[in-house]
Amino acid sequence: MRLPLLLTAAGVLLAIPAVADPTAEELMKKYDQLMGPENFESVARMTAHRDDGSTRAYKMLVLKKGDDKLRLTFQEPAAVVGQEMLRQGDNFWVYMPNLKRAIRLANRESFQGGDFNNADVLRVKYQADYTGSVVADPARADAWLLELKAKTTNASYDKIKLWMRKADLQPVLGEYYTASGKLLRKAEFSEYKNFGGLTRPGKIVMRNMLATARYSEMKWDTLNTNINPPPTKFLLDDLGK
Amino acid sequence: MYTVAKLALRNVFRNRGRSALTCGAIGLGVLMTMLLGGFVFGLGGIIVDDVIQGRTGALQVHKRGYDNVKDNLPLDFDMPYGGQLQAKIAAIPGVTAVSGRILFAGSLNNGTRNTFVVGNAHDAASEPKVCPKGNRGLDGKALTVGQDAKGVLGFELAEALGAQLGAQMVVQAAARDGQQNALDLEVAGTVNNNLPFESKRMVYVPLPLAQALLKLEGRVTEYVVAIDDLDRLDAVAGQVQAALGPQYHVQTWMELRPQVVDIVKTQRVVLLAVCFVFLVIAVIGVMNTMLMAVLERTREIGTMMAVGVRRGRITALFLAEATAMALLGTGAGTLLGFAILAAIERKGGLSVTPPGSKALVQLIPAVPTWLVLVVVAATALATVLAAVYPAWRASRLRPVEALRAV
Amino acid sequence: MPSGTPAHRGPPLAPGVLLRTAGVRPFPPSPFRCILAQPLGRGPANPVRNLIAIAVRNVLRNKRRTLITLLALLVGVGVMVSIRGLLNGLQSSMIESATKGQTGALQVHKKGYLKNVLASPLDLDIAVDEAFLQKIKAVPHVTAVAPRILFAGMVNVEEETLFVQIFAVDPLREFAALPKRKEVLNGPAAAFAQGAADNGIVVTAELAQGLIDGKKRKDFNAPTAVLAPDKDGALSAEEARILGTMTLTSPGEKKVAMVPLALAQRLLKLQGRATEIAVAIDDLDHLDAVRDGLQVALGPDYEVHRWDEIALFFKDIVFRQNLVLSIVATVFMILMLLGVANTMLMAVLDRTREIGTMMAVGVRRGRILVLFLLEALTIGVLGGLSGGALGGAVVAYMNARTLQIALPTSPIPFVVVPYVTSGYIATVVGVAGLGAVVFALYPAWRASRMRPVQALAGG
């Protein structure tokens, strides 16, 4: 009877899986799941720290559907209450409540004085836009380092380094590089929360590494990924309603 | 005829003082016209030069439609650089050099702060051939071939960002595909041309840097063309346009900077007006002198009439004297004018600041031959005409009274 | 008498006093009476005044010769004065155009505004409440103040949105301080100056073309808005209506819109504030005094600039014009004075015997020199005066008719009212006189160097 015990012990020993290191694809998929759900509705706050030291804080309702429909409705500060931003593919409108109409803007940079050009880190489809590889980072033993290289023209950055915690595969740090190899931005993920079943970072601090006096913070108060907003919500006529 | 001429010449040389003064007045008028004309044409030349050789080149080529949106500094009107298109332009007779540029919008970062800038990228190898005077107002080193990571900033921009010579900045821009890109830039110099926008917002960078930054490798948004003979500007422009086809838009510097054309024209008109007045004064001086001469030589004229010289001959004599002095005067004036102009040219010209610039440039007075010919002819003619009245007065004298005159 | 000399009209030369007692009309003519009337051995009572009198009479004596000389001076000085008058009028007009049509006589900003590169201009705003504006108005010679905001924004008409440079002005104040600004408003846009329409804006033709004509529509009734980031950077928009177009008077930015200050203040959340204050004064002569006064009254937080420190190119133009005129004027003078020298020389040669006579009766060489110089001075002054009168008349004529001169850099022609100052004419007369003296030095010196015997003999 010792042999079955031995075998069982061995089997148990053998059965404890040497958990395979996650592949780059798996990590990218996880990240997309966490940070770029297909559809969501969320109340988010963005605080922009300008290079003269001043801050601007915005609170907005964010509605996203698929890859190319995004609608922001501003709730704070008072100056922008009722303003909405709509993105449909490459087209971009702002709805001004006092005009009661939407105005098409060509350049996203002009919206809110450039504070929102950091928002592109939110447009997340890493699986589609990047190829990745997982490397070990001796400086951070607790996280996988996912190195991403852009493979489509939709990718906002040429290269991304993403650190995801080994324990729960939550992102902790992101570094975003230009095609020339310059570190353009750095993101710090924190305040992990359970958003209706989905645990993910509730706060991202985004730093401009070329002009370090500038940085912004994005915080999610609520996040609901179990919705399917109707396409009518993303029509110009719907703005302001 | 010959006798009259000989006599006239002898009379002219007989009274050295008076003739000298008359010829002097004529000569001075011609001289001043030449000098002033040289100055004005030289200045006009500098202004045009400043534009053609310092900024726009003789011709520019863009993709058609660029002009309408150039305020937005678009990148999607790019053209191939260094290949067939460029060769086509260079092959047109009259074209001496072709160079490419990119103008783009971006920001300049000093590590802590950044600000919006307009980037002006040019090819250090060929740019000096199309715009040799492009480095006016530069403090520091001009960009040369191989220094692909150096840039020149407007001086107020540099000051605001605390950018000393040699400082490392980062220039950032949205590339052709929309992705933000950034590259190091070492400050090689600053520029100050009394142009506020340039001082506050311009960054001059090497073309390879811009091409890498904007992902426009092998492309440019603007071609700058130099030609050998500016008189053939329109002809060459037409040929280049024809060779490239309707997709491209060729413009001369005059279309690019129409206000400069107006300024130069105005200067020339003023010049002509002033020269005219010079002429009038000089001629009045001549008339003055001749009248005096007639008064003074009353006895002489009386004597001539007494010995049988006809009135007509007397008139002819005075006119001949006037002609002689006119020729001598204009000759002397012209020669002296050329001599002075040549001396100034040999010295390197006069140092002036052209309008709209702080830098000193060398003004080389250049008077066009046609102007000299016109002035000489006009002066000579006017002198002779001015002498008509005095000569006529001389011939009207009554011999007996003339002989008796004091 | 030597045989070569012409016949006299009277008896041979003799001292005038002797002739007088003989009852014969003295020859040489009367001026010498003054010198010689005194008993010999005693100096004349008032030598200088006598010489001047003699000089003047000599000049008037030979009318023909004098007139011919004067003619050259007349024309030259006349032309110089006319050109100076024209330039004065043109420069005045240009200054007017700047101080009453664009920049104002002086401008007040928050300190650091002009040199600013990094910060948004909206951060350097000024509170323009009545108290502050009164502080400015209280400085002597200030006649009006006009607060403004200059900023970058967008104008949207239906589907088309374009980036523009925006001038926000308080219509009533602005056009009171800068009346010439009204001229740039075309047609219906003039309503902007009345300040009637609260949201009426005026755009340049280029902008109108980009916004409207592209859609093949010619009216301005489509929904229009002005957008810009407010002082906090939040995008803001205001309803607007395009009243009409305006003409650009300075080269540079082509897409410009002029909007009411109140609209901009609402738009930018800068209620009661402005970024620039244009100041009008009564007389430009007081410019520096007012500038200093304003700086003191407002303190170190503000900077005050003269209009020509803002429109830099202007100083350049005026400097060049004056330089060229000075050069041209100098040459004119030289040419004319050469004529005077010429005449003097001939006069000297002509009056050889007269000079010989003077020397023979004891007039010193020095006096002769001075005499001829005085004659030259007289001619110079006379010529200057008559030329000045002529030029002045021409300028007065042009003044009455006023002129319209179109300069290349400005699409609006300048209305030029030529004028000359009496100071200038006085200077010209002075220069003519002095110049004549200088140019007559040689002839006068020649006269004084003559040998009496040879001179008497006729040279």
CSV table of C-alpha atoms in Angstrom, one decimal, chain A residues 51-52 109 153 155-158 178-180 182 184 208 210-214, chain B residues 109-115 169-172 177 179-184 215:
chain,number,residue,atom,x,y,z
A,51,ASP,CA,3.5,73.4,-16.7
A,52,ASP,CA,2.8,76.7,-14.9
A,109,GLU,CA,-5.2,68.8,-29.7
A,153,THR,CA,-0.8,52.6,-38.2
A,155,ALA,CA,-1.0,52.4,-32.8
A,156,SER,CA,-0.5,55.7,-30.9
A,157,TYR,CA,3.1,54.8,-29.9
A,158,ASP,CA,5.8,53.0,-31.6
A,178,THR,CA,8.3,57.3,-30.0
A,179,ALA,CA,9.6,55.8,-33.2
A,180,SER,CA,12.8,57.6,-32.5
A,182,LYS,CA,12.4,58.7,-27.0
A,184,LEU,CA,7.4,60.3,-24.4
A,208,ASN,CA,4.9,63.9,-20.0
A,210,LEU,CA,9.7,65.6,-22.3
A,211,ALA,CA,8.1,68.4,-20.3
A,212,THR,CA,8.0,67.0,-16.8
A,213,ALA,CA,6.2,70.0,-15.4
A,214,ARG,CA,3.1,68.6,-17.2
B,109,ASN,CA,10.6,70.8,-24.9
B,110,ASN,CA,13.3,71.7,-22.5
B,111,GLY,CA,12.7,68.9,-20.1
B,112,THR,CA,10.3,70.7,-17.9
B,113,ARG,CA,8.3,72.9,-20.1
B,114,ASN,CA,7.3,73.1,-23.7
B,115,THR,CA,5.8,75.5,-26.2
B,169,MET,CA,16.1,70.3,-26.3
B,170,VAL,CA,13.6,67.8,-27.6
B,171,VAL,CA,11.5,68.7,-30.6
B,172,GLN,CA,8.2,66.9,-30.8
B,177,ASP,CA,0.7,59.0,-39.6
B,179,GLN,CA,1.7,59.4,-34.1
B,180,GLN,CA,3.6,61.8,-31.8
B,181,ASN,CA,7.3,61.6,-32.4
B,182,ALA,CA,10.2,63.3,-30.7
B,183,LEU,CA,13.9,63.8,-31.3
B,184,ASP,CA,16.8,65.4,-29.6
B,215,LYS,CA,8.2,60.0,-41.0
